[in-house]
Tab-separated table of C-alpha atoms in Angstrom:
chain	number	residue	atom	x	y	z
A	1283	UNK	CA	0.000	0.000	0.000
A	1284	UNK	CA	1.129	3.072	-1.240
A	1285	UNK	CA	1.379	5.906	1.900
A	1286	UNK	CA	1.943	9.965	1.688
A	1287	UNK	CA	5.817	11.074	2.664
A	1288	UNK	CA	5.785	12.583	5.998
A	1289	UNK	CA	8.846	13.195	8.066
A	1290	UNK	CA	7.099	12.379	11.387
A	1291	UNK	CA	6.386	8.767	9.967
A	1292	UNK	CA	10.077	8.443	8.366
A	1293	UNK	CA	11.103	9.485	11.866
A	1294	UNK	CA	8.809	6.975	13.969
A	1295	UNK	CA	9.490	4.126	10.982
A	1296	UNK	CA	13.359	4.620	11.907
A	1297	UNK	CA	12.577	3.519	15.137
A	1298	UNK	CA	10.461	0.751	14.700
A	1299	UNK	CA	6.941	2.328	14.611
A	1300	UNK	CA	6.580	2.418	11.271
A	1301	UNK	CA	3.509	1.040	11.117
A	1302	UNK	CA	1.623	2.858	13.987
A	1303	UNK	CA	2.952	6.212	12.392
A	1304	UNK	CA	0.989	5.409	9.164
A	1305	UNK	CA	-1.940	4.736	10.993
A	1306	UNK	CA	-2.475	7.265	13.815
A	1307	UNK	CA	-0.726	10.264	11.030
A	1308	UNK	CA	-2.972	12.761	12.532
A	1309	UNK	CA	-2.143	12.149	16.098
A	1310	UNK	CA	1.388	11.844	15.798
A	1311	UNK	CA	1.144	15.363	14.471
A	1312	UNK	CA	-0.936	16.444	16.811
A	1313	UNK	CA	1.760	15.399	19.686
A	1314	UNK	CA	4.255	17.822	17.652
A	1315	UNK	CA	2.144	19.998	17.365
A	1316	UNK	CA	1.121	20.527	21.298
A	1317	UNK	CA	5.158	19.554	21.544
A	1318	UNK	CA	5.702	23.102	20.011
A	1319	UNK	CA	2.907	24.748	21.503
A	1320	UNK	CA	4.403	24.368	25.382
A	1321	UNK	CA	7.704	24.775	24.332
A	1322	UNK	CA	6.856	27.811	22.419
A	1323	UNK	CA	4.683	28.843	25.586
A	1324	UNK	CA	7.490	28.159	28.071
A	1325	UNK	CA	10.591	29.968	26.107
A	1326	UNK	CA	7.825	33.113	25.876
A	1327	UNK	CA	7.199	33.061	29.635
A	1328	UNK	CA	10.804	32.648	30.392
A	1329	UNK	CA	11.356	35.956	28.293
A	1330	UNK	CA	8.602	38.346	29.622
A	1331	UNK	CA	10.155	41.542	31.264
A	1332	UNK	CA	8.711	44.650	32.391
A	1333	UNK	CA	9.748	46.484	29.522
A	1334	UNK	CA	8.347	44.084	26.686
A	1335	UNK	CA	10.630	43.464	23.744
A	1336	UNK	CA	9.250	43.368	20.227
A	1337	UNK	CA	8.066	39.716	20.030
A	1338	UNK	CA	6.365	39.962	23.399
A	1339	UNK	CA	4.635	43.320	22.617
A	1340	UNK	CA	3.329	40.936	19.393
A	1341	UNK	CA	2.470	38.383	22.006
A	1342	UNK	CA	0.440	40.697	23.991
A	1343	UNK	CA	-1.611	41.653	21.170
A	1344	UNK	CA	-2.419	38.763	20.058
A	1345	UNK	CA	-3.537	37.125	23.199
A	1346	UNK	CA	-4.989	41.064	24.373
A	1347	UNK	CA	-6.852	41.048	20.978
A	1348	UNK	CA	-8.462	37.694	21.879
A	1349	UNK	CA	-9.944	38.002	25.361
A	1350	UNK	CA	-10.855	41.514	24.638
A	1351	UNK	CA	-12.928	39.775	21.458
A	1352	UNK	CA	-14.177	37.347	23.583
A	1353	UNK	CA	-15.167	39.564	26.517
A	1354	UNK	CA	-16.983	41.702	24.253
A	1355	UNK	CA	-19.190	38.437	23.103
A	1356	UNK	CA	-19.695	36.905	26.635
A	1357	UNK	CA	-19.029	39.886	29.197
A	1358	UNK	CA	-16.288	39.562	32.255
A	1359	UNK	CA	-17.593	36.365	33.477
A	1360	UNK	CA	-16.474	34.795	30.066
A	1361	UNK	CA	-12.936	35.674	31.036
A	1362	UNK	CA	-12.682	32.454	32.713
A	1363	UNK	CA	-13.106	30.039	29.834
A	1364	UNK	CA	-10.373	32.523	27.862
A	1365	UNK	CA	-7.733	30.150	27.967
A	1366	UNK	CA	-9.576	27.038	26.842
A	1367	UNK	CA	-10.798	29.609	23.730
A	1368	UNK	CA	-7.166	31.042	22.714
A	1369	UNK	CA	-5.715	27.207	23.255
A	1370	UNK	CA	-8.296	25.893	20.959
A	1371	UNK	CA	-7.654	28.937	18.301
A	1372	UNK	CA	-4.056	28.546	18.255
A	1373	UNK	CA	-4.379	24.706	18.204
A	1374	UNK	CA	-6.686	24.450	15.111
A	1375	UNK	CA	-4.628	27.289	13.480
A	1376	UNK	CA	-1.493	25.878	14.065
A	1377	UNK	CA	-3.013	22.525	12.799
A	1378	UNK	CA	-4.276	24.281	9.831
A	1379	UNK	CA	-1.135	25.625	8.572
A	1380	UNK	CA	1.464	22.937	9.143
A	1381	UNK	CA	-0.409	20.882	6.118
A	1382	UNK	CA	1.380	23.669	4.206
A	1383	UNK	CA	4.378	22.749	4.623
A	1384	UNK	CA	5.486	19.668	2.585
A	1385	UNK	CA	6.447	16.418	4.473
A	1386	UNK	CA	3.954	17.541	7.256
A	1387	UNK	CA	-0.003	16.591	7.661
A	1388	UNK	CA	-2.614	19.072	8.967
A	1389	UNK	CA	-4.214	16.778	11.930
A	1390	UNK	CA	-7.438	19.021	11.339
A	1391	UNK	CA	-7.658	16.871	7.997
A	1392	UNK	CA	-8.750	13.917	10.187
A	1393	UNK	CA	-12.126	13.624	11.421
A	1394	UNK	CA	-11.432	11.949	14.649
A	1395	UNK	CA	-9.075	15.725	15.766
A	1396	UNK	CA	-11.895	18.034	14.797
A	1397	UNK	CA	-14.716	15.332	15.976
A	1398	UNK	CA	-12.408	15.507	19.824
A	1399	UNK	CA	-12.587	19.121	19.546
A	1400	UNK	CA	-16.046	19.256	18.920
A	1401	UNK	CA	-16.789	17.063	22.069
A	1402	UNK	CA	-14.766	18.944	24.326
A	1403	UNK	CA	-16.519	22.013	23.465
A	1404	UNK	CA	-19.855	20.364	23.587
A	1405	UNK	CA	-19.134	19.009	27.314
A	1406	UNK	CA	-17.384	22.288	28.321
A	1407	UNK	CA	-20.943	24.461	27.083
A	1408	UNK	CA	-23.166	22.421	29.312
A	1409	UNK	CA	-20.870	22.150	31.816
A	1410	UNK	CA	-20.665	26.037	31.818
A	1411	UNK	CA	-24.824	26.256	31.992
A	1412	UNK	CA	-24.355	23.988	35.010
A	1413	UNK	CA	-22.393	26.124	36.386
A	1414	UNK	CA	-23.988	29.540	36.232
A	1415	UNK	CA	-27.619	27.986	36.344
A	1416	UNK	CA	-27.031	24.569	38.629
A	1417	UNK	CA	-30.668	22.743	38.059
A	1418	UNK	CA	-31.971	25.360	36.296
A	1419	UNK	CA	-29.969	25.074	33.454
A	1420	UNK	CA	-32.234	22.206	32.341
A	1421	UNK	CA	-34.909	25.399	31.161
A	1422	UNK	CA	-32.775	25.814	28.091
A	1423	UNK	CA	-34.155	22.882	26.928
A	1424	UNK	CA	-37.973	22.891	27.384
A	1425	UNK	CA	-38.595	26.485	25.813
A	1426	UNK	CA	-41.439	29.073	27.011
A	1427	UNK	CA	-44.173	27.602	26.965
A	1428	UNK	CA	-44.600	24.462	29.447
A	1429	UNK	CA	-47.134	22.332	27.869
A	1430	UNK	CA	-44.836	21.839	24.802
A	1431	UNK	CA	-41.798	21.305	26.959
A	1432	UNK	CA	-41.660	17.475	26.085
A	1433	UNK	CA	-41.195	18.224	22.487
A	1434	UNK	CA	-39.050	21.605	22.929
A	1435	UNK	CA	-36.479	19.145	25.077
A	1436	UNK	CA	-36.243	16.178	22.084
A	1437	UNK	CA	-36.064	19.361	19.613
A	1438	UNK	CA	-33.048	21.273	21.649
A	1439	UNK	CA	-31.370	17.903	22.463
A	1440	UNK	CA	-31.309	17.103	18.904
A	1441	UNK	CA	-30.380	20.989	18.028
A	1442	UNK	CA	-27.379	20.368	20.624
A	1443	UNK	CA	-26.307	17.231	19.363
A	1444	UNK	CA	-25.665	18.636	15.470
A	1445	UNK	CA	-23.748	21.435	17.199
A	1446	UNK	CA	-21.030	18.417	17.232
A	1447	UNK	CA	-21.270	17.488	13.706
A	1448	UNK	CA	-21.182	21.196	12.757
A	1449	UNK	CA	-18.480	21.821	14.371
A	1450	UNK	CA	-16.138	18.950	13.161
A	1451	UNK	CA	-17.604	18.083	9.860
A	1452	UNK	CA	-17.157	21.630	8.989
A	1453	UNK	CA	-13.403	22.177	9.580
A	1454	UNK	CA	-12.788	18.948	8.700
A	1455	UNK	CA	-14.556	19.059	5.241
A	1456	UNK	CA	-12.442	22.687	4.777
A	1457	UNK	CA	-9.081	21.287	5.422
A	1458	UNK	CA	-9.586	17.517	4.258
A	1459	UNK	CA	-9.967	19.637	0.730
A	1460	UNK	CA	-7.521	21.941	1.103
A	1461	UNK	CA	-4.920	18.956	1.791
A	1462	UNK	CA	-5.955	17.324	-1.396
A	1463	UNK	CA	-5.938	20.380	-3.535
A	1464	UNK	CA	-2.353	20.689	-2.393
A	1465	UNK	CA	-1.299	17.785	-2.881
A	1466	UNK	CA	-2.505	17.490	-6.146
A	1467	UNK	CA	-0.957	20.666	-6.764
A	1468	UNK	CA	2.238	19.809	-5.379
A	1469	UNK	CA	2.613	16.571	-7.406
A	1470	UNK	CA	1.782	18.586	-10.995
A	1471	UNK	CA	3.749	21.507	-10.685
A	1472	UNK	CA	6.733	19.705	-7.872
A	1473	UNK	CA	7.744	21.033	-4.495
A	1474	UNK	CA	8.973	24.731	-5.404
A	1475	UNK	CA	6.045	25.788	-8.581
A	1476	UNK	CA	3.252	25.755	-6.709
A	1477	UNK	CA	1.437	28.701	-7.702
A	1478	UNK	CA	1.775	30.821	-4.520
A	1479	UNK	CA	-2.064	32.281	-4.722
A	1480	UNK	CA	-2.645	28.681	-3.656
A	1481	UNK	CA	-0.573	29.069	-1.008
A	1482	UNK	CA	-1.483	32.241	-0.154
A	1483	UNK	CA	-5.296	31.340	-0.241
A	1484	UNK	CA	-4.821	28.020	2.099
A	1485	UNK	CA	-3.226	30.522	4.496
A	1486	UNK	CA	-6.632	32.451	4.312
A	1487	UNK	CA	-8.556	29.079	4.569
A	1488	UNK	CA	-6.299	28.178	7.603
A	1489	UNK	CA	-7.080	31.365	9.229
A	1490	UNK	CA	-10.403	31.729	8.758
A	1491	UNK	CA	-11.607	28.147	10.040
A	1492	UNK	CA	-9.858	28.716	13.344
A	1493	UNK	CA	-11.762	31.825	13.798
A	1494	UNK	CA	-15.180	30.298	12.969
A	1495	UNK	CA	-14.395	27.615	15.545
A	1496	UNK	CA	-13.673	29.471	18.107
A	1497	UNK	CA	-16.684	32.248	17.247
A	1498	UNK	CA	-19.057	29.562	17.794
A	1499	UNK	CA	-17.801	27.823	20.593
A	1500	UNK	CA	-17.855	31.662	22.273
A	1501	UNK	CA	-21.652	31.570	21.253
A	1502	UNK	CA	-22.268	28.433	22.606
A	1503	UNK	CA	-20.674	29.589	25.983
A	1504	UNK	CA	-22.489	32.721	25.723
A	1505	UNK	CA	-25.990	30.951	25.275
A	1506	UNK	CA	-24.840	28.830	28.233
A	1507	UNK	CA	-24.471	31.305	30.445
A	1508	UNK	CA	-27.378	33.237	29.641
A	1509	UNK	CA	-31.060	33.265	31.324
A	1510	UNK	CA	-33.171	30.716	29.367
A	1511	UNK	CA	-36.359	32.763	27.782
């Protein structure tokens, strides 16, 4: 069976794991991926100072830019779930863009990353209404008007439920096609002539997905934490 070239798997096959490495592609990258993500993290941390430099004054905007985005959407008590919002940005976007780089595999391309993504923001919404609500929470579901509640609560449990497949089919569908435009594009034209509007546009694509992740999951927090009507 014929299998893509990715350095991760040459790595892995090198030391024996060949065959895992061909079949779990998407998770080894996702290990690199959250491999680069703390060590990125802890080499910033180590070089914060009072009197920011230019990479931490890029830093602070970025992150700044973020929560104040967020907080704008949810309000101050939102400012608690920031950092499980700018983790899953950064994550996906990261994800997103190393499929750009030859020998490497977006793991956003797989269902099963953007399907475990989807869950955890689907657990985290509810478990956010518990919070702020307790028991009451469960009014979300039965809608204003009491006789019909039975029917409201199948109809918002179902409504709930596709919030999963939205959420992963979505960016998986995106960047599953993206990954085979490229690599279509990569094996007609080679390595170094791929038309750069390509490039330029699965950038854009990249981008863009992470930021309609994480603008729903914010909505789904924020309708979470609201009073049910």
């Amino acid at each position: 069976m014929e299998h893509h070239y990715f350095f991760i798997n040459e790595i892995l096959k090198g030391m024996g794991f060949g065959h895992f490495a061909h079949e779990y592609q998407a998770a080894t990258h996702s290990w690199l991926i959250m491999i680069i993500m703390i060590v990125g993290a802890a080499l910033m941390v180590r070089g914060v100072k009072l009197l920011p430099t230019k990479g931490q004054n890029v830093l602070e905007v970025v992150i700044g830019g973020l929560e104040n985005f967020m907080v704008e959407i949810t309000g101050p008590e939102g400012r608690a779930f920031f950092p499980f919002i700018a983790t899953i940005f950064l994550y996906i976007f990261i994800c997103n863009l190393i499929g750009l780089v030859p020998g490497f595999f977006s793991p956003t391309a797989s269902l099963n990353t953007t399907l475990s993504m989807a869950l955890c923001t689907f657990i985290l919404t509810h478990v956010i209404g518990i919070k702020f609500h307790g028991v009451k929470y469960i009014k979300h579901f039965l809608g204003p008007i009491w006789v019909l509640a039975p029917l409201m609560f199948v109809i918002e449990g179902i409504g709930h439920l596709a919030r999963v497949m939205s959420l992963s089919v979505r960016l998986f569908g995106n960047i599953f096609g993206k990954e085979k435009i490229l690599g279509i594009l990569f094996g007609l034209a080679g390595l170094y002539l791929v038309p750069l509007p390509i490039l330029f546009l699965g950038i854009l694509v990249s981008f863009i997905q992470a930021v309609v992740f994480m603008l729903l999951a914010i909505v789904y927090f924020t309708g979470a934490m609201e009073h049910a009507h």
